[in-house]
Amino acid sequence: MKQKRVYFYIFLASFIGFFIALSNVEVVQAGTVNDYIISNRIQPVKIQNKEGTFSHWTPYEHGVGKPEGVVIHETADDHATANAANEAAYFNNNWPKISAYVHAFVDNNEIINIHNTDYGVWGAGATANAKYIQVELCHTHDYDSFARSIANDAYYVASKLIQYNLPDKPEVTIVSHDQVSKMYHETDHTDPVGYFNNWGYSMYQLYDMIGYYYNNLKTTGDVYGANGTKPTNPVTNSANTIKVDNTAGNFVPIVAFNNDGTTKRVMNRALANNSAWYTDQVKTSEGVVYHRVATNEWVAATYVI
């Protein structure tokens, strides 16, 4: 009898351990920022050109009107009044003293371009200044405002790439200040990585959003393609949207790709059953096709319905 009781407790402990491990899996609903923007057809605002006080007209290293891409910054100013207009005013009033200036400021309501993008500015160190257009993303304080600021930022970058006939190449023509710091070692800034982390967002997701707008703008002139009107319901049947379901479980597992091309199971996150996801890339590993749904998070095509 005592031995049976011991076996029962071992079984019970194992079951509890399994239940705890299962409950630690974060099941992600169809609600990433990019999904929210695209599903709700959030319309970016128009770019306002308001030439500022910056009096240096410095050609890029390849000449006037020849930038090589765009640097993404964020303001690191969490005050509620730190919007695009106020940040632009601060730079216009103080750039000689702080030795810093960028081309544009973006928030959830405005895109304000304060220096002609044919010429360089002072935002990311001498090497980057001679190569890139530079835009600052202002902090927001709620999910919808953050999504709108991302839509505006992505639109500004996509528009500038198209204006200067530059390709959409993440980490080449679109770079973060963090990447610039690591490439050229002239600054130590890591923006916008930390700010994005606070919202569960990343540069890779911003690359996706920029690419989505870039492709639609180039082919149709509208950020949402030929049917650019706001729908009454979220879109779940576009060519770049997949719906996933796991008939054998409570959630859909996902994997990450290792550097050598192999996959590993993501243990703390999964997709909700019957949820829709925007996808932009496909990879094959060991005969299995995977669709990318987030930064290095992929779902097997066997779960796509």
CSV table of N, CA, C and O in Angstrom, one decimal, residues 190-253:
chain,number,residue,atom,x,y,z
A,190,THR,N,21.7,53.2,-28.7
A,190,THR,CA,21.1,51.9,-29.0
A,190,THR,C,19.6,52.0,-29.5
A,190,THR,O,18.9,51.0,-29.6
A,191,ASP,N,19.2,53.2,-29.7
A,191,ASP,CA,17.8,53.4,-30.1
A,191,ASP,C,17.5,52.9,-31.5
A,191,ASP,O,18.5,52.8,-32.3
A,192,PRO,N,16.3,52.4,-31.8
A,192,PRO,CA,15.1,52.5,-31.0
A,192,PRO,C,14.8,51.1,-30.2
A,192,PRO,O,13.7,50.9,-29.9
A,193,VAL,N,15.9,50.3,-30.1
A,193,VAL,CA,15.7,48.9,-29.6
A,193,VAL,C,15.0,48.9,-28.2
A,193,VAL,O,14.0,48.2,-28.1
A,194,GLY,N,15.5,49.6,-27.3
A,194,GLY,CA,14.9,49.6,-25.9
A,194,GLY,C,13.4,50.1,-25.9
A,194,GLY,O,12.5,49.4,-25.3
A,195,TYR,N,13.1,51.1,-26.6
A,195,TYR,CA,11.8,51.7,-26.7
A,195,TYR,C,10.9,50.6,-27.4
A,195,TYR,O,9.7,50.4,-26.9
A,196,PHE,N,11.3,50.0,-28.5
A,196,PHE,CA,10.5,49.0,-29.1
A,196,PHE,C,10.2,47.8,-28.2
A,196,PHE,O,9.1,47.3,-28.2
A,197,ASN,N,11.2,47.4,-27.5
A,197,ASN,CA,11.1,46.3,-26.6
A,197,ASN,C,9.9,46.5,-25.6
A,197,ASN,O,9.2,45.6,-25.2
A,198,ASN,N,9.8,47.8,-25.2
A,198,ASN,CA,8.7,48.1,-24.2
A,198,ASN,C,7.3,47.8,-24.8
A,198,ASN,O,6.4,47.6,-24.0
A,199,TRP,N,7.2,47.9,-26.1
A,199,TRP,CA,5.9,47.6,-26.8
A,199,TRP,C,5.9,46.2,-27.4
A,199,TRP,O,4.9,45.9,-28.1
A,200,GLY,N,6.8,45.4,-27.1
A,200,GLY,CA,6.9,44.1,-27.7
A,200,GLY,C,7.1,44.1,-29.2
A,200,GLY,O,6.7,43.3,-30.0
A,201,TYR,N,7.8,45.2,-29.6
A,201,TYR,CA,8.1,45.4,-31.1
A,201,TYR,C,9.6,45.3,-31.3
A,201,TYR,O,10.4,45.2,-30.4
A,202,SER,N,9.9,45.3,-32.6
A,202,SER,CA,11.4,45.2,-32.9
A,202,SER,C,11.6,45.9,-34.3
A,202,SER,O,10.7,46.1,-35.0
A,203,MET,N,12.9,46.1,-34.5
A,203,MET,CA,13.3,46.6,-35.8
A,203,MET,C,12.9,45.7,-37.0
A,203,MET,O,12.5,46.1,-38.0
A,204,TYR,N,12.9,44.4,-36.7
A,204,TYR,CA,12.5,43.4,-37.8
A,204,TYR,C,11.1,43.6,-38.2
A,204,TYR,O,10.7,43.5,-39.3
A,205,GLN,N,10.2,43.9,-37.2
A,205,GLN,CA,8.8,44.1,-37.5
A,205,GLN,C,8.7,45.4,-38.2
A,205,GLN,O,7.8,45.6,-39.1
A,206,LEU,N,9.5,46.4,-37.8
A,206,LEU,CA,9.4,47.7,-38.6
A,206,LEU,C,9.9,47.5,-40.0
A,206,LEU,O,9.3,48.1,-40.9
A,207,TYR,N,10.9,46.7,-40.2
A,207,TYR,CA,11.4,46.4,-41.6
A,207,TYR,C,10.2,45.8,-42.4
A,207,TYR,O,10.0,46.2,-43.5
A,208,ASP,N,9.4,44.9,-41.7
A,208,ASP,CA,8.3,44.3,-42.4
A,208,ASP,C,7.2,45.4,-42.8
A,208,ASP,O,6.7,45.3,-43.9
A,209,MET,N,7.0,46.3,-41.9
A,209,MET,CA,6.0,47.3,-42.1
A,209,MET,C,6.4,48.3,-43.2
A,209,MET,O,5.6,48.6,-44.1
A,210,ILE,N,7.7,48.6,-43.2
A,210,ILE,CA,8.2,49.5,-44.3
A,210,ILE,C,8.1,48.8,-45.6
A,210,ILE,O,7.7,49.4,-46.6
A,211,GLY,N,8.5,47.5,-45.6
A,211,GLY,CA,8.5,46.8,-46.9
A,211,GLY,C,7.1,46.6,-47.4
A,211,GLY,O,6.9,46.7,-48.7
A,212,TYR,N,6.1,46.4,-46.5
A,212,TYR,CA,4.7,46.3,-47.0
A,212,TYR,C,4.3,47.6,-47.6
A,212,TYR,O,3.7,47.6,-48.7
A,213,TYR,N,4.5,48.8,-47.0
A,213,TYR,CA,4.2,50.1,-47.6
A,213,TYR,C,5.0,50.3,-48.9
A,213,TYR,O,4.4,50.8,-49.8
A,214,TYR,N,6.2,50.0,-48.8
A,214,TYR,CA,7.1,50.3,-50.0
A,214,TYR,C,6.6,49.6,-51.2
A,214,TYR,O,6.5,50.2,-52.3
A,215,ASN,N,6.3,48.3,-51.1
A,215,ASN,CA,5.9,47.5,-52.2
A,215,ASN,C,4.5,48.0,-52.8
A,215,ASN,O,4.3,48.1,-54.0
A,216,ASN,N,3.6,48.3,-51.8
A,216,ASN,CA,2.3,48.8,-52.3
A,216,ASN,C,2.4,50.2,-52.9
A,216,ASN,O,1.7,50.5,-53.9
A,217,LEU,N,3.2,51.1,-52.3
A,217,LEU,CA,3.4,52.4,-52.9
A,217,LEU,C,4.0,52.3,-54.3
A,217,LEU,O,3.6,53.1,-55.2
A,218,LYS,N,4.9,51.5,-54.5
A,218,LYS,CA,5.6,51.4,-55.8
A,218,LYS,C,4.7,50.8,-56.9
A,218,LYS,O,4.7,51.2,-58.0
A,219,THR,N,3.8,49.9,-56.5
A,219,THR,CA,3.0,49.2,-57.5
A,219,THR,C,1.6,49.9,-57.7
A,219,THR,O,1.1,49.8,-58.8
A,220,THR,N,1.1,50.5,-56.6
A,220,THR,CA,-0.3,51.1,-56.8
A,220,THR,C,-0.3,52.5,-56.4
A,220,THR,O,-1.3,53.2,-56.6
A,221,GLY,N,0.7,53.1,-55.7
A,221,GLY,CA,0.6,54.4,-55.2
A,221,GLY,C,-0.1,54.6,-53.9
A,221,GLY,O,-0.3,55.7,-53.4
A,222,ASP,N,-0.6,53.5,-53.3
A,222,ASP,CA,-1.4,53.5,-52.1
A,222,ASP,C,-0.7,52.6,-51.1
A,222,ASP,O,-0.3,51.5,-51.5
A,223,VAL,N,-0.6,52.9,-49.8
A,223,VAL,CA,0.1,52.1,-48.8
A,223,VAL,C,-0.6,50.7,-48.6
A,223,VAL,O,0.0,49.8,-48.2
A,224,TYR,N,-1.9,50.6,-49.0
A,224,TYR,CA,-2.6,49.4,-48.8
A,224,TYR,C,-3.0,48.7,-50.2
A,224,TYR,O,-3.9,47.9,-50.2
A,225,GLY,N,-2.3,49.1,-51.2
A,225,GLY,CA,-2.5,48.5,-52.5
A,225,GLY,C,-3.7,49.1,-53.2
A,225,GLY,O,-4.2,50.2,-52.9
A,226,ALA,N,-4.2,48.3,-54.2
A,226,ALA,CA,-5.2,48.8,-55.1
A,226,ALA,C,-6.5,49.1,-54.3
A,226,ALA,O,-7.3,49.9,-54.7
A,227,ASN,N,-6.8,48.3,-53.2
A,227,ASN,CA,-8.0,48.5,-52.5
A,227,ASN,C,-7.7,49.2,-51.2
A,227,ASN,O,-7.7,48.6,-50.1
A,228,GLY,N,-7.3,50.4,-51.2
A,228,GLY,CA,-6.8,51.1,-50.1
A,228,GLY,C,-7.8,51.8,-49.2
A,228,GLY,O,-7.4,52.6,-48.3
A,229,THR,N,-9.1,51.5,-49.3
A,229,THR,CA,-10.1,52.0,-48.5
A,229,THR,C,-10.2,51.2,-47.2
A,229,THR,O,-9.9,50.0,-47.2
A,230,LYS,N,-10.5,51.9,-46.1
A,230,LYS,CA,-10.6,51.2,-44.8
A,230,LYS,C,-11.7,50.2,-44.8
A,230,LYS,O,-12.9,50.6,-45.0
A,231,PRO,N,-11.5,48.9,-44.4
A,231,PRO,CA,-12.5,47.9,-44.4
A,231,PRO,C,-13.3,48.0,-43.1
A,231,PRO,O,-12.9,48.6,-42.1
A,232,THR,N,-14.5,47.5,-43.1
A,232,THR,CA,-15.3,47.4,-41.9
A,232,THR,C,-14.9,46.3,-40.9
A,232,THR,O,-15.1,46.4,-39.7
A,233,ASN,N,-14.3,45.3,-41.5
A,233,ASN,CA,-13.8,44.2,-40.7
A,233,ASN,C,-12.3,43.9,-40.9
A,233,ASN,O,-11.8,44.2,-42.0
A,234,PRO,N,-11.6,43.4,-40.0
A,234,PRO,CA,-10.1,43.1,-40.2
A,234,PRO,C,-10.0,42.1,-41.4
A,234,PRO,O,-10.8,41.2,-41.7
A,235,VAL,N,-9.0,42.4,-42.2
A,235,VAL,CA,-8.7,41.6,-43.4
A,235,VAL,C,-8.0,40.3,-43.0
A,235,VAL,O,-7.0,40.3,-42.3
A,236,THR,N,-8.5,39.1,-43.4
A,236,THR,CA,-7.8,37.9,-43.1
A,236,THR,C,-7.6,37.0,-44.3
A,236,THR,O,-7.2,35.9,-44.2
A,237,ASN,N,-7.9,37.5,-45.5
A,237,ASN,CA,-7.8,36.7,-46.7
A,237,ASN,C,-6.9,37.3,-47.7
A,237,ASN,O,-7.0,36.9,-48.9
A,238,SER,N,-6.0,38.2,-47.4
A,238,SER,CA,-5.1,38.7,-48.4
A,238,SER,C,-4.0,37.7,-48.7
A,238,SER,O,-3.8,36.7,-47.9
A,239,ALA,N,-3.2,38.0,-49.7
A,239,ALA,CA,-2.2,37.1,-50.2
A,239,ALA,C,-1.1,36.9,-49.1
A,239,ALA,O,-0.4,35.9,-49.0
A,240,ASN,N,-0.9,37.9,-48.3
A,240,ASN,CA,0.1,37.9,-47.3
A,240,ASN,C,-0.4,37.6,-45.9
A,240,ASN,O,0.3,37.8,-44.9
A,241,THR,N,-1.6,37.1,-45.8
A,241,THR,CA,-2.2,36.7,-44.5
A,241,THR,C,-2.5,35.2,-44.5
A,241,THR,O,-3.0,34.7,-45.4
A,242,ILE,N,-2.1,34.6,-43.4
A,242,ILE,CA,-2.4,33.2,-43.3
A,242,ILE,C,-3.2,33.0,-42.0
A,242,ILE,O,-3.1,33.7,-41.0
A,243,LYS,N,-4.0,31.9,-42.0
A,243,LYS,CA,-4.8,31.5,-40.8
A,243,LYS,C,-4.2,30.2,-40.3
A,243,LYS,O,-4.0,29.3,-41.1
A,244,VAL,N,-4.0,30.1,-39.0
A,244,VAL,CA,-3.4,28.8,-38.5
A,244,VAL,C,-4.3,28.2,-37.5
A,244,VAL,O,-5.1,28.8,-36.8
A,245,ASP,N,-4.1,26.8,-37.4
A,245,ASP,CA,-4.9,26.1,-36.4
A,245,ASP,C,-4.2,24.7,-36.2
A,245,ASP,O,-3.6,24.2,-37.1
A,246,ASN,N,-4.2,24.3,-34.9
A,246,ASN,CA,-3.7,23.0,-34.6
A,246,ASN,C,-4.8,22.1,-34.1
A,246,ASN,O,-5.3,22.2,-32.9
A,247,THR,N,-5.3,21.2,-34.9
A,247,THR,CA,-6.4,20.3,-34.6
A,247,THR,C,-6.1,19.3,-33.5
A,247,THR,O,-7.0,18.7,-32.9
A,248,ALA,N,-4.8,19.2,-33.2
A,248,ALA,CA,-4.3,18.2,-32.2
A,248,ALA,C,-3.9,18.8,-30.9
A,248,ALA,O,-3.4,18.1,-30.0
A,249,GLY,N,-4.1,20.1,-30.8
A,249,GLY,CA,-3.6,20.8,-29.5
A,249,GLY,C,-4.4,22.1,-29.3
A,249,GLY,O,-5.2,22.5,-30.1
A,250,ASN,N,-4.0,22.7,-28.2
A,250,ASN,CA,-4.7,23.9,-27.7
A,250,ASN,C,-4.0,25.2,-28.3
A,250,ASN,O,-4.6,26.3,-28.2
A,251,PHE,N,-2.9,25.0,-29.0
A,251,PHE,CA,-2.3,26.2,-29.6
A,251,PHE,C,-1.4,25.7,-30.8
A,251,PHE,O,-1.1,24.5,-30.9
A,252,VAL,N,-0.9,26.6,-31.6
A,252,VAL,CA,0.0,26.3,-32.7
A,252,VAL,C,1.4,26.6,-32.3
A,252,VAL,O,1.8,27.7,-32.0
A,253,PRO,N,2.3,25.5,-32.4
A,253,PRO,CA,3.7,25.8,-32.0
A,253,PRO,C,4.4,26.6,-33.1
A,253,PRO,O,4.0,26.6,-34.3
